[in-house]
mmCIF file of C-alpha atoms in Angstrom:
data_model
loop_
_atom_site.group_PDB
_atom_site.id
_atom_site.type_symbol
_atom_site.label_atom_id
_atom_site.label_comp_id
_atom_site.label_asym_id
_atom_site.label_seq_id
_atom_site.Cartn_x
_atom_site.Cartn_y
_atom_site.Cartn_z
ATOM 1 C CA MET A 1 52.336 86.939 93.649
ATOM 2 C CA ARG A 2 49.470 89.142 92.593
ATOM 3 C CA THR A 3 49.507 90.980 89.307
ATOM 4 C CA GLY A 4 47.260 93.457 87.576
ATOM 5 C CA GLU A 5 47.082 96.176 84.953
ATOM 6 C CA ILE A 6 47.266 99.933 85.281
ATOM 7 C CA SER A 7 44.750 101.747 83.128
ATOM 8 C CA ASP A 8 42.914 105.075 82.737
ATOM 9 C CA ALA A 9 45.866 107.000 84.097
ATOM 10 C CA ASP A 10 45.146 110.409 85.582
ATOM 11 C CA VAL A 11 48.566 111.458 86.791
ATOM 12 C CA SER A 12 48.944 114.964 88.200
ATOM 13 C CA GLU A 13 51.590 117.411 86.995
ATOM 14 C CA LEU A 14 54.803 117.634 88.967
ATOM 15 C CA ASN A 15 54.499 121.394 89.559
ATOM 16 C CA LEU A 16 58.149 121.511 90.544
ATOM 17 C CA SER A 17 60.797 123.780 89.083
ATOM 18 C CA ASP A 18 63.956 122.437 87.467
ATOM 19 C CA GLU A 19 66.024 124.248 90.064
ATOM 20 C CA ASP A 20 64.172 122.459 92.874
ATOM 21 C CA PHE A 21 65.354 119.146 91.483
ATOM 22 C CA GLY A 22 68.985 119.952 90.676
ATOM 23 C CA GLU A 23 68.092 120.265 87.004
ATOM 24 C CA THR A 24 69.072 123.398 85.117
ATOM 25 C CA ALA A 25 68.725 124.767 81.613
ATOM 26 C CA PRO A 26 71.750 126.168 79.787
ATOM 27 C CA GLU A 27 71.799 129.919 79.270
ATOM 28 C CA ASN A 28 70.921 131.136 75.753
ATOM 29 C CA ASP A 29 70.153 127.504 74.781
ATOM 30 C CA GLU A 30 73.868 126.871 74.389
ATOM 31 C CA GLU A 31 75.266 123.427 75.119
ATOM 32 C CA PRO A 32 78.354 123.161 77.346
ATOM 33 C CA SER A 33 81.673 122.300 75.719
ATOM 34 C CA ASN A 34 82.162 118.539 75.262
ATOM 35 C CA PRO A 35 78.677 117.614 76.507
ATOM 36 C CA ILE A 36 77.742 114.030 77.351
ATOM 37 C CA TYR A 37 74.266 113.149 76.108
ATOM 38 C CA TYR A 38 72.364 110.537 78.081
ATOM 39 C CA PHE A 39 69.174 108.823 76.903
ATOM 40 C CA SER A 40 67.025 107.520 79.769
ATOM 41 C CA TYR A 41 63.944 105.376 79.251
ATOM 42 C CA GLY A 42 63.560 104.068 82.811
ATOM 43 C CA LEU A 43 63.329 105.578 86.284
ATOM 44 C CA MET A 44 65.561 108.545 85.507
ATOM 45 C CA VAL A 45 63.049 110.015 83.052
ATOM 46 C CA ASN A 46 61.405 111.247 86.256
ATOM 47 C CA PRO A 47 62.979 114.478 87.603
ATOM 48 C CA VAL A 48 62.079 113.512 91.182
ATOM 49 C CA ALA A 49 63.905 110.201 90.811
ATOM 50 C CA ARG A 50 66.967 112.041 89.471
ATOM 51 C CA HIS A 51 66.821 114.427 92.395
ATOM 52 C CA SER A 52 66.584 111.490 94.803
ATOM 53 C CA ARG A 53 69.782 110.094 93.297
ATOM 54 C CA GLY A 54 71.573 113.428 93.346
ATOM 55 C CA VAL A 55 71.900 113.463 89.546
ATOM 56 C CA VAL A 56 72.479 116.881 87.941
ATOM 57 C CA THR A 57 71.483 117.327 84.284
ATOM 58 C CA GLU A 58 70.726 120.089 81.800
ATOM 59 C CA ASN A 59 68.482 120.692 78.794
ATOM 60 C CA CYS A 60 66.190 117.681 79.244
ATOM 61 C CA ARG A 61 64.028 116.889 76.192
ATOM 62 C CA ALA A 62 61.598 114.167 75.126
ATOM 63 C CA VAL A 63 63.098 111.947 72.425
ATOM 64 C CA LEU A 64 62.273 108.907 70.297
ATOM 65 C CA LEU A 65 64.511 105.896 69.628
ATOM 66 C CA PRO A 66 63.328 104.052 66.481
ATOM 67 C CA ASP A 67 63.392 100.277 66.016
ATOM 68 C CA HIS A 68 63.597 99.534 69.729
ATOM 69 C CA ARG A 69 61.023 98.395 72.286
ATOM 70 C CA LEU A 70 60.766 98.722 76.051
ATOM 71 C CA ASN A 71 60.604 95.570 78.179
ATOM 72 C CA PHE A 72 61.352 94.559 81.745
ATOM 73 C CA ARG A 73 64.059 92.163 82.876
ATOM 74 C CA PHE A 74 66.771 92.107 85.557
ATOM 75 C CA GLY A 75 64.499 91.958 88.603
ATOM 76 C CA GLY A 76 61.710 93.883 86.866
ATOM 77 C CA CYS A 77 63.903 96.804 85.756
ATOM 78 C CA ALA A 78 63.361 98.593 82.446
ATOM 79 C CA ASN A 79 65.388 97.533 79.413
ATOM 80 C CA ILE A 80 65.249 98.198 75.663
ATOM 81 C CA GLU A 81 65.890 95.773 72.829
ATOM 82 C CA LYS A 82 66.047 96.106 69.058
ATOM 83 C CA ALA A 83 62.629 95.587 67.470
ATOM 84 C CA THR A 84 61.992 96.653 63.880
ATOM 85 C CA GLY A 85 59.007 98.952 63.542
ATOM 86 C CA TRP A 86 58.691 99.699 67.260
ATOM 87 C CA GLU A 87 59.612 102.924 69.072
ATOM 88 C CA ALA A 88 60.995 103.603 72.526
ATOM 89 C CA TYR A 89 60.475 107.005 74.114
ATOM 90 C CA GLY A 90 62.496 108.629 76.840
ATOM 91 C CA VAL A 91 64.315 111.754 77.954
ATOM 92 C CA LEU A 92 67.567 113.089 76.512
ATOM 93 C CA MET A 93 69.631 114.980 79.064
ATOM 94 C CA THR A 94 73.006 116.665 79.049
ATOM 95 C CA CYS A 95 75.763 115.933 81.567
ATOM 96 C CA CYS A 96 78.208 118.829 81.816
ATOM 97 C CA THR A 97 80.999 116.997 83.606
ATOM 98 C CA GLU A 98 82.439 113.493 83.836
ATOM 99 C CA GLU A 99 81.540 113.556 87.516
ATOM 100 C CA ASP A 100 77.858 114.021 86.666
ATOM 101 C CA TRP A 101 78.045 111.193 84.144
ATOM 102 C CA ASN A 102 79.853 108.860 86.541
ATOM 103 C CA LYS A 103 77.093 109.363 89.100
ATOM 104 C CA ILE A 104 74.507 108.238 86.533
ATOM 105 C CA ALA A 105 76.634 105.281 85.451
ATOM 106 C CA ALA A 106 76.999 104.107 89.050
ATOM 107 C CA PHE A 107 73.236 103.588 89.276
ATOM 108 C CA GLU A 108 73.284 101.481 86.078
ATOM 109 C CA SER A 109 75.740 98.886 87.368
ATOM 110 C CA GLY A 110 75.221 95.529 85.656
ATOM 111 C CA PHE A 111 74.058 97.125 82.400
ATOM 112 C CA LEU A 112 76.116 97.768 79.264
ATOM 113 C CA CYS A 113 76.675 101.346 78.091
ATOM 114 C CA ILE A 114 76.025 101.735 74.359
ATOM 115 C CA GLU A 115 75.449 104.639 71.957
ATOM 116 C CA VAL A 116 72.176 105.185 70.072
ATOM 117 C CA ASP A 117 70.753 107.826 67.734
ATOM 118 C CA VAL A 118 67.667 109.527 69.196
ATOM 119 C CA PHE A 119 65.352 112.118 67.677
ATOM 120 C CA VAL A 120 64.070 115.106 69.666
ATOM 121 C CA LEU A 121 60.276 115.426 69.602
ATOM 122 C CA LYS A 122 58.793 118.588 68.161
ATOM 123 C CA GLN A 123 56.704 120.379 70.762
ATOM 124 C CA GLY A 124 54.958 123.735 71.093
ATOM 125 C CA GLU A 125 55.697 126.133 68.233
ATOM 126 C CA ASP A 126 57.864 123.513 66.472
ATOM 127 C CA VAL A 127 54.850 121.317 65.713
ATOM 128 C CA GLU A 128 53.751 121.660 62.076
ATOM 129 C CA ASP A 129 50.249 121.508 60.613
ATOM 130 C CA LEU A 130 49.913 118.198 58.786
ATOM 131 C CA PRO A 131 47.351 116.835 56.314
ATOM 132 C CA ASP A 132 44.403 114.991 57.871
ATOM 133 C CA GLU A 133 45.772 111.601 56.791
ATOM 134 C CA GLU A 134 48.963 112.281 58.773
ATOM 135 C CA ASP A 135 47.213 113.691 61.827
ATOM 136 C CA GLY A 136 48.401 112.018 65.019
ATOM 137 C CA PHE A 137 51.865 111.163 63.701
ATOM 138 C CA VAL A 138 54.694 111.981 66.118
ATOM 139 C CA GLN A 139 56.833 114.814 64.764
ATOM 140 C CA VAL A 140 60.576 114.791 65.383
ATOM 141 C CA HIS A 141 63.530 116.926 64.333
ATOM 142 C CA GLU A 142 65.330 115.439 61.349
ATOM 143 C CA THR A 143 68.849 115.465 62.773
ATOM 144 C CA PRO A 144 69.488 112.654 65.292
ATOM 145 C CA ILE A 145 71.609 113.098 68.404
ATOM 146 C CA ARG A 146 74.143 110.464 69.406
ATOM 147 C CA ALA A 147 73.608 109.600 73.061
ATOM 148 C CA ARG A 148 74.731 107.082 75.634
ATOM 149 C CA THR A 149 72.267 104.694 77.231
ATOM 150 C CA PHE A 150 72.306 101.418 79.169
ATOM 151 C CA VAL A 151 70.979 98.001 78.146
ATOM 152 C CA LEU A 152 71.204 94.472 79.474
ATOM 153 C CA PRO A 153 74.190 92.771 77.758
ATOM 154 C CA GLU A 154 73.317 90.117 75.170
ATOM 155 C CA SER A 155 75.411 87.560 77.057
ATOM 156 C CA LYS A 156 73.179 87.929 80.122
ATOM 157 C CA LYS A 157 69.748 87.866 78.468
ATOM 158 C CA SER A 158 69.573 84.080 78.383
ATOM 159 C CA SER A 159 69.841 83.948 82.191
ATOM 160 C CA MET A 160 67.520 86.911 82.752
ATOM 161 C CA SER A 161 64.062 86.182 81.355
ATOM 162 C CA ARG A 162 61.498 88.947 81.146
ATOM 163 C CA LYS A 163 60.125 89.900 84.549
ATOM 164 C CA ILE A 164 56.942 91.580 85.750
ATOM 165 C CA PRO A 165 57.839 95.070 87.067
ATOM 166 C CA GLN A 166 56.648 96.586 90.317
ATOM 167 C CA GLU A 167 53.755 99.037 90.260
ATOM 168 C CA ARG A 168 56.157 101.632 91.668
ATOM 169 C CA VAL A 169 58.418 101.374 88.591
ATOM 170 C CA LEU A 170 55.582 101.939 86.125
ATOM 171 C CA ARG A 171 54.207 104.918 88.051
ATOM 172 C CA VAL A 172 57.588 106.628 88.247
ATOM 173 C CA ILE A 173 58.295 106.139 84.529
ATOM 174 C CA ALA A 174 54.789 107.200 83.485
ATOM 175 C CA THR A 175 54.783 110.412 85.530
ATOM 176 C CA GLY A 176 58.254 111.268 84.262
ATOM 177 C CA LEU A 177 57.295 110.820 80.613
ATOM 178 C CA GLN A 178 54.120 112.844 81.120
ATOM 179 C CA ALA A 179 56.206 115.676 82.569
ATOM 180 C CA TYR A 180 57.953 115.911 79.185
ATOM 181 C CA ASN A 181 54.742 115.544 77.141
ATOM 182 C CA VAL A 182 55.550 112.164 75.661
ATOM 183 C CA SER A 183 52.754 110.560 73.623
ATOM 184 C CA GLU A 184 49.846 109.447 75.808
ATOM 185 C CA ASP A 185 49.356 106.453 73.496
ATOM 186 C CA TYR A 186 52.873 105.250 74.254
ATOM 187 C CA ILE A 187 52.445 105.789 78.005
ATOM 188 C CA ASN A 188 49.105 103.965 78.072
ATOM 189 C CA ASP A 189 50.158 101.067 75.820
ATOM 190 C CA GLU A 190 53.782 100.422 76.781
ATOM 191 C CA ILE A 191 53.816 101.607 80.415
ATOM 192 C CA MET A 192 50.347 101.710 81.946
ATOM 193 C CA GLY A 193 49.174 98.605 80.092
ATOM 194 C CA THR A 194 51.997 96.464 81.455
ATOM 195 C CA GLU A 195 51.250 93.712 83.941
ATOM 196 C CA PHE A 196 52.689 94.608 87.337
ATOM 197 C CA ILE A 197 53.284 93.497 90.919
ATOM 198 C CA PRO A 198 51.110 95.710 93.196
ATOM 199 C CA ASN A 199 52.725 97.815 95.914
ATOM 200 C CA LYS A 200 52.525 96.572 99.487
ATOM 201 C CA LYS A 201 51.132 98.515 102.419
ATOM 202 C CA PRO A 202 53.575 99.198 105.285
ATOM 203 C CA GLU A 203 51.895 96.632 107.533
ATOM 204 C CA ASP A 204 52.505 94.007 104.826
ATOM 205 C CA TYR A 205 56.187 94.781 104.281
ATOM 206 C CA GLU A 206 58.425 91.715 104.047
ATOM 207 C CA VAL A 207 61.754 90.889 105.666
ATOM 208 C CA PHE A 208 64.415 88.382 104.711
ATOM 209 C CA PRO A 209 64.041 85.039 106.541
ATOM 210 C CA LEU A 210 66.455 83.911 109.207
ATOM 211 C CA SER A 211 69.277 81.735 107.956
ATOM 212 C CA GLU A 212 68.612 78.013 108.317
ATOM 213 C CA CYS A 213 71.947 77.794 110.138
ATOM 214 C CA ILE A 214 70.489 79.793 113.045
ATOM 215 C CA LYS A 215 68.723 77.508 115.505
ATOM 216 C CA LYS A 216 67.284 80.265 117.712
ATOM 217 C CA ASP A 217 64.305 82.489 116.865
ATOM 218 C CA GLN A 218 66.498 85.523 116.149
ATOM 219 C CA ALA A 219 69.905 86.301 114.685
ATOM 220 C CA PRO A 220 72.883 86.664 117.028
ATOM 221 C CA THR A 221 73.741 90.248 117.978
ATOM 222 C CA LEU A 222 77.139 91.836 117.313
ATOM 223 C CA THR A 223 78.480 95.258 118.159
ATOM 224 C CA LEU A 224 79.238 97.448 115.153
ATOM 225 C CA GLU A 225 82.966 96.997 115.747
ATOM 226 C CA LYS A 226 82.692 93.199 115.940
ATOM 227 C CA TRP A 227 80.506 93.102 112.818
ATOM 228 C CA ASN A 228 83.107 95.052 110.817
ATOM 229 C CA LYS A 229 85.783 92.581 111.921
ATOM 230 C CA GLU A 230 83.524 89.618 111.159
ATOM 231 C CA TYR A 231 82.889 90.998 107.677
ATOM 232 C CA GLU A 232 86.623 91.287 106.943
ATOM 233 C CA LYS A 233 87.153 87.769 108.283
ATOM 234 C CA ARG A 234 84.433 86.279 106.062
ATOM 235 C CA MET A 235 85.658 88.081 102.953
ATOM 236 C CA LYS A 236 89.255 86.945 103.481
ATOM 237 C CA LYS A 237 88.047 83.381 103.959
ATOM 238 C CA ALA A 238 85.989 83.562 100.741
ATOM 239 C CA GLU A 239 88.959 84.970 98.826
ATOM 240 C CA LYS A 240 91.222 82.221 100.128
ATOM 241 C CA LYS A 241 88.739 79.534 99.025
ATOM 242 C CA ASN A 242 88.054 81.394 95.763
ATOM 243 C CA ILE A 243 84.290 81.450 96.296
ATOM 244 C CA ASP A 244 81.801 84.292 95.777
ATOM 245 C CA THR A 245 80.380 85.838 98.937
ATOM 246 C CA LEU A 246 77.917 88.717 99.173
ATOM 247 C CA LEU A 247 76.959 90.327 102.479
ATOM 248 C CA PHE A 248 74.941 93.512 102.918
ATOM 249 C CA ARG A 249 73.309 95.389 105.790
ATOM 250 C CA ILE A 250 70.026 97.274 106.061
ATOM 251 C CA GLY A 251 69.724 99.114 109.384
ATOM 252 C CA GLU A 252 70.547 96.571 112.057
ATOM 253 C CA ASP A 253 70.036 93.472 109.903
ATOM 254 C CA VAL A 254 72.891 91.700 108.098
ATOM 255 C CA MET A 255 72.000 89.514 105.115
ATOM 256 C CA GLN A 256 74.001 86.855 103.284
ATOM 257 C CA VAL A 257 73.188 85.788 99.720
ATOM 258 C CA GLU A 258 72.620 82.066 99.297
ATOM 259 C CA ASN A 259 74.334 80.177 96.451
ATOM 260 C CA CYS A 260 76.105 83.388 95.482
ATOM 261 C CA ASP A 261 77.327 83.834 91.910
ATOM 262 C CA LEU A 262 78.548 87.360 91.278
ATOM 263 C CA LYS A 263 78.413 86.737 87.532
ATOM 264 C CA HIS A 264 74.635 86.805 87.842
ATOM 265 C CA PRO A 265 73.676 90.313 86.607
ATOM 266 C CA PHE A 266 71.366 91.047 89.521
ATOM 267 C CA LEU A 267 73.816 89.884 92.200
ATOM 268 C CA GLY A 268 76.592 91.802 90.487
ATOM 269 C CA PHE A 269 74.403 94.901 90.670
ATOM 270 C CA VAL A 270 73.650 94.296 94.361
ATOM 271 C CA ASN A 271 77.326 93.739 95.134
ATOM 272 C CA ASP A 272 78.324 96.982 93.406
ATOM 273 C CA ARG A 273 75.557 99.070 95.000
ATOM 274 C CA ILE A 274 75.072 97.787 98.544
ATOM 275 C CA GLY A 275 77.569 95.003 99.206
ATOM 276 C CA GLY A 276 79.729 95.596 102.280
ATOM 277 C CA PRO A 277 79.567 96.072 106.061
ATOM 278 C CA GLN A 278 77.976 99.545 105.910
ATOM 279 C CA ASP A 279 74.264 100.346 106.269
ATOM 280 C CA SER A 280 72.862 100.404 102.721
ATOM 281 C CA THR A 281 69.433 101.890 103.522
ATOM 282 C CA TRP A 282 70.212 105.303 102.045
ATOM 283 C CA VAL A 283 71.591 103.775 98.838
ATOM 284 C CA VAL A 284 68.435 101.652 98.435
ATOM 285 C CA ILE A 285 66.256 104.754 98.906
ATOM 286 C CA GLN A 286 68.262 106.679 96.304
ATOM 287 C CA THR A 287 68.347 103.821 93.805
ATOM 288 C CA PHE A 288 64.700 102.751 93.996
ATOM 289 C CA TYR A 289 62.745 105.994 94.288
ATOM 290 C CA ASP A 290 59.181 105.402 95.511
ATOM 291 C CA PRO A 291 56.598 108.241 95.563
ATOM 292 C CA ASP A 292 54.688 106.389 98.302
ATOM 293 C CA ILE A 293 57.254 107.104 101.012
ATOM 294 C CA PRO A 294 58.232 110.569 102.316
ATOM 295 C CA MET A 295 61.053 112.048 100.286
ATOM 296 C CA ILE A 296 64.207 112.788 102.261
ATOM 297 C CA CYS A 297 67.340 114.661 101.305
ATOM 298 C CA SER A 298 70.009 112.976 103.421
ATOM 299 C CA GLU A 299 70.820 109.854 105.404
ATOM 300 C CA ASP A 300 70.215 111.738 108.660
ATOM 301 C CA GLU A 301 66.489 111.986 107.838
ATOM 302 C CA ILE A 302 65.899 108.228 107.593
ATOM 303 C CA THR A 303 62.979 107.058 109.755
ATOM 304 C CA PRO A 304 61.781 103.580 110.837
ATOM 305 C CA LEU A 305 59.416 103.568 107.863
ATOM 306 C CA HIS A 306 62.339 104.103 105.475
ATOM 307 C CA TYR A 307 64.264 101.201 107.053
ATOM 308 C CA ALA A 308 61.232 98.921 106.758
ATOM 309 C CA TRP A 309 60.608 100.055 103.172
ATOM 310 C CA ALA A 310 64.253 99.454 102.187
ATOM 311 C CA MET A 311 64.065 95.934 103.610
ATOM 312 C CA ASN A 312 60.805 95.210 101.763
ATOM 313 C CA GLN A 313 62.137 96.666 98.502
ATOM 314 C CA SER A 314 65.253 94.513 98.728
ATOM 315 C CA CYS A 315 63.165 91.398 99.425
ATOM 316 C CA SER A 316 60.977 92.146 96.407
ATOM 317 C CA MET A 317 63.933 92.675 94.079
ATOM 318 C CA PHE A 318 65.554 89.409 95.205
ATOM 319 C CA ALA A 319 62.304 87.494 94.698
ATOM 320 C CA THR A 320 61.772 88.962 91.210
ATOM 321 C CA ALA A 321 65.335 88.054 90.244
ATOM 322 C CA SER A 322 64.848 84.506 91.653
ATOM 323 C CA CYS A 323 67.693 84.997 94.127
ATOM 324 C CA LYS A 324 67.725 84.291 97.862
ATOM 325 C CA ALA A 325 69.258 85.941 100.916
ATOM 326 C CA SER A 326 68.793 85.405 104.645
ATOM 327 C CA ARG A 327 69.495 87.246 107.887
ATOM 328 C CA ILE A 328 72.584 86.076 109.761
ATOM 329 C CA TYR A 329 73.370 88.845 112.272
ATOM 330 C CA ARG A 330 71.828 91.708 114.170
ATOM 331 C CA VAL A 331 74.112 94.755 114.614
ATOM 332 C CA GLN A 332 73.907 96.728 117.839
ATOM 333 C CA LEU A 333 74.078 100.309 116.594
ATOM 334 C CA PRO A 334 75.617 103.228 118.515
ATOM 335 C CA GLU A 335 73.233 105.358 120.582
ATOM 336 C CA LYS A 336 73.057 108.113 117.931
ATOM 337 C CA LYS A 337 71.879 105.625 115.308
ATOM 338 C CA LYS A 338 69.309 104.159 117.684
ATOM 339 C CA LYS A 339 67.762 107.572 118.241
ATOM 340 C CA GLN A 340 67.656 108.075 114.495
ATOM 341 C CA LYS A 341 65.713 104.817 114.100
ATOM 342 C CA SER A 342 63.139 105.808 116.728
ATOM 343 C CA HIS A 343 61.740 108.974 115.136
ATOM 344 C CA THR A 344 58.143 109.782 116.057
ATOM 345 C CA SER A 345 55.428 110.089 113.433
ATOM 346 C CA GLN A 346 55.367 113.848 113.981
ATOM 347 C CA GLY A 347 59.026 114.157 113.054
ATOM 348 C CA THR A 348 58.488 112.109 109.931
ATOM 349 C CA ASP A 349 55.588 114.286 108.857
ATOM 350 C CA ASN A 350 57.749 117.399 109.100
ATOM 351 C CA THR A 351 60.279 115.786 106.799
ATOM 352 C CA ALA A 352 57.626 114.935 104.248
ATOM 353 C CA ASP A 353 56.362 118.538 104.177
ATOM 354 C CA SER A 354 59.526 119.696 102.421
ATOM 355 C CA CYS A 355 58.970 117.498 99.356
ATOM 356 C CA GLU A 356 56.058 117.023 97.009
ATOM 357 C CA ASP A 357 54.694 113.723 95.756
ATOM 358 C CA SER A 358 54.748 113.245 91.984
ATOM 359 C CA SER A 359 52.121 110.512 91.793
ATOM 360 C CA GLY A 360 48.553 110.964 90.681
ATOM 361 C CA ASN A 361 45.356 108.974 90.492
ATOM 362 C CA ILE A 362 45.569 105.668 88.684
ATOM 363 C CA ALA A 363 43.091 102.879 88.183
ATOM 364 C CA THR A 364 44.152 99.313 88.840
ATOM 365 C CA SER A 365 42.681 96.046 87.748
ATOM 366 C CA ARG A 366 42.692 93.060 90.078
ATOM 367 C CA SER A 367 41.337 89.908 88.398
ATOM 368 C CA GLY A 368 39.250 92.016 86.055
ATOM 369 C CA ASN A 369 37.803 94.294 88.759
ATOM 370 C CA SER A 370 38.806 97.934 88.306
ATOM 371 C CA LYS A 371 38.903 100.419 91.121
ATOM 372 C CA LYS A 372 40.237 103.941 91.556
ATOM 373 C CA VAL A 373 43.346 104.384 93.658
ATOM 374 C CA PRO A 374 43.491 107.894 95.182
ATOM 375 C CA ARG A 375 46.552 110.079 94.768
ATOM 376 C CA ARG A 376 49.047 109.174 97.443
ATOM 377 C CA SER A 377 49.737 111.866 99.993
ATOM 378 C CA SER A 378 53.321 112.910 100.642
ATOM 379 C CA ARG A 379 52.561 112.323 104.317
ATOM 380 C CA LEU A 380 52.730 108.887 105.909
ATOM 381 C CA SER A 381 49.523 106.952 105.507
ATOM 382 C CA ILE A 382 49.967 105.477 108.979
ATOM 383 C CA SER A 383 51.087 108.527 110.923
ATOM 384 C CA GLY A 384 47.773 109.730 112.354
ATOM 385 C CA THR A 385 48.631 108.971 115.988
ATOM 386 C CA LYS A 386 51.561 107.852 118.067
ATOM 387 C CA GLU A 387 49.608 104.678 118.855
ATOM 388 C CA SER A 388 49.272 103.772 115.171
ATOM 389 C CA TRP A 389 52.998 104.354 114.633
ATOM 390 C CA ALA A 390 53.883 102.193 117.626
ATOM 391 C CA GLN A 391 51.558 99.467 116.361
ATOM 392 C CA PHE A 392 53.255 99.581 112.971
ATOM 393 C CA MET A 393 56.714 99.289 114.483
ATOM 394 C CA ASP A 394 55.575 96.336 116.629
ATOM 395 C CA THR A 395 54.486 94.581 113.442
ATOM 396 C CA VAL A 396 57.859 95.221 111.787
ATOM 397 C CA ALA A 397 59.704 94.093 114.921
ATOM 398 C CA LYS A 398 57.780 90.810 115.031
ATOM 399 C CA LYS A 399 58.518 90.140 111.369
ATOM 400 C CA ASN A 400 62.202 90.813 112.031
ATOM 401 C CA GLY A 401 62.169 88.327 114.917
ATOM 402 C CA ASN A 402 62.871 90.889 117.625
ATOM 403 C CA GLU A 403 60.270 89.561 119.977
#
């Protein structure tokens, strides 16, 4: 596992309107009746990530939570803990309906919802002139706002040691906080200065290994109808024996979790989000927004790259959480689904044109050697020719044991 540090961030502005991302501002600065305030310090500080998840919010503002510090646990996901003298920054947003709030809560499965008092940062004309000795202090409004947020429960911290986050996570949080003008010192020290697991290139994407119970070089193939019946059969058997079982599917591949314990916070999260007989690719894409892959707006726009990325992302999360899963079946999808999985590179490029990448230039350090990483294009990095796309898919197919 390679790690490094992000430094000298030069992240471009989002240049995207609130309306483009399902985010609106209340008219006349009036809050809706019975608003639900939500304090985000992780991925959802980024408006593009919220849009990817279909989350609708209003009146988003940069805020400070005193006596707390950001860290990473739970498979490398962001978390905050009480720490006297430290500060955690994030975005306060308003949910107008219970439906909007429930959508946010669904993405925080496995975490505990608590209430905290946050302070809105003074920005623009609200910023006051201070004496020289106080120059550089963060200015906040005096009246705190009670807001809901999510943290890892105390009972689960002993089994979930701190984890190194993925590079993707840090980039998404950093660009989101910059969009709301959060302190550059905080972004550089607490986000960009964090050790991370570098992103993989598409040709290096991982897949879950074949189950040791399978003696052949590839998983047995089932029709979609037979797989659904097999899933029900396995779940009934597990219930009868009173044992935990977790099965999930990405594209054509069915995975089973080894030594499953649904009380484990990560496996509980996986079970809530993607457990079941259905294809979970779209849910993975929504949950783990990545600016490196073309942004899509519906399940119908999923391409082979998205399937491969979802598989790699799931493998990475399992490895970070020290959990294991293996492939046990291959599902023969209906003809319509097969066509969807065989999009050409040209079709994928057209999809990417409708969305803009929020990442910028960052510098990474590998074993003390710094180098500049160019701003990722919203287009596929491998989509120059049909030959290159076919070569990529051959690589993925070999890793999946299709040949």
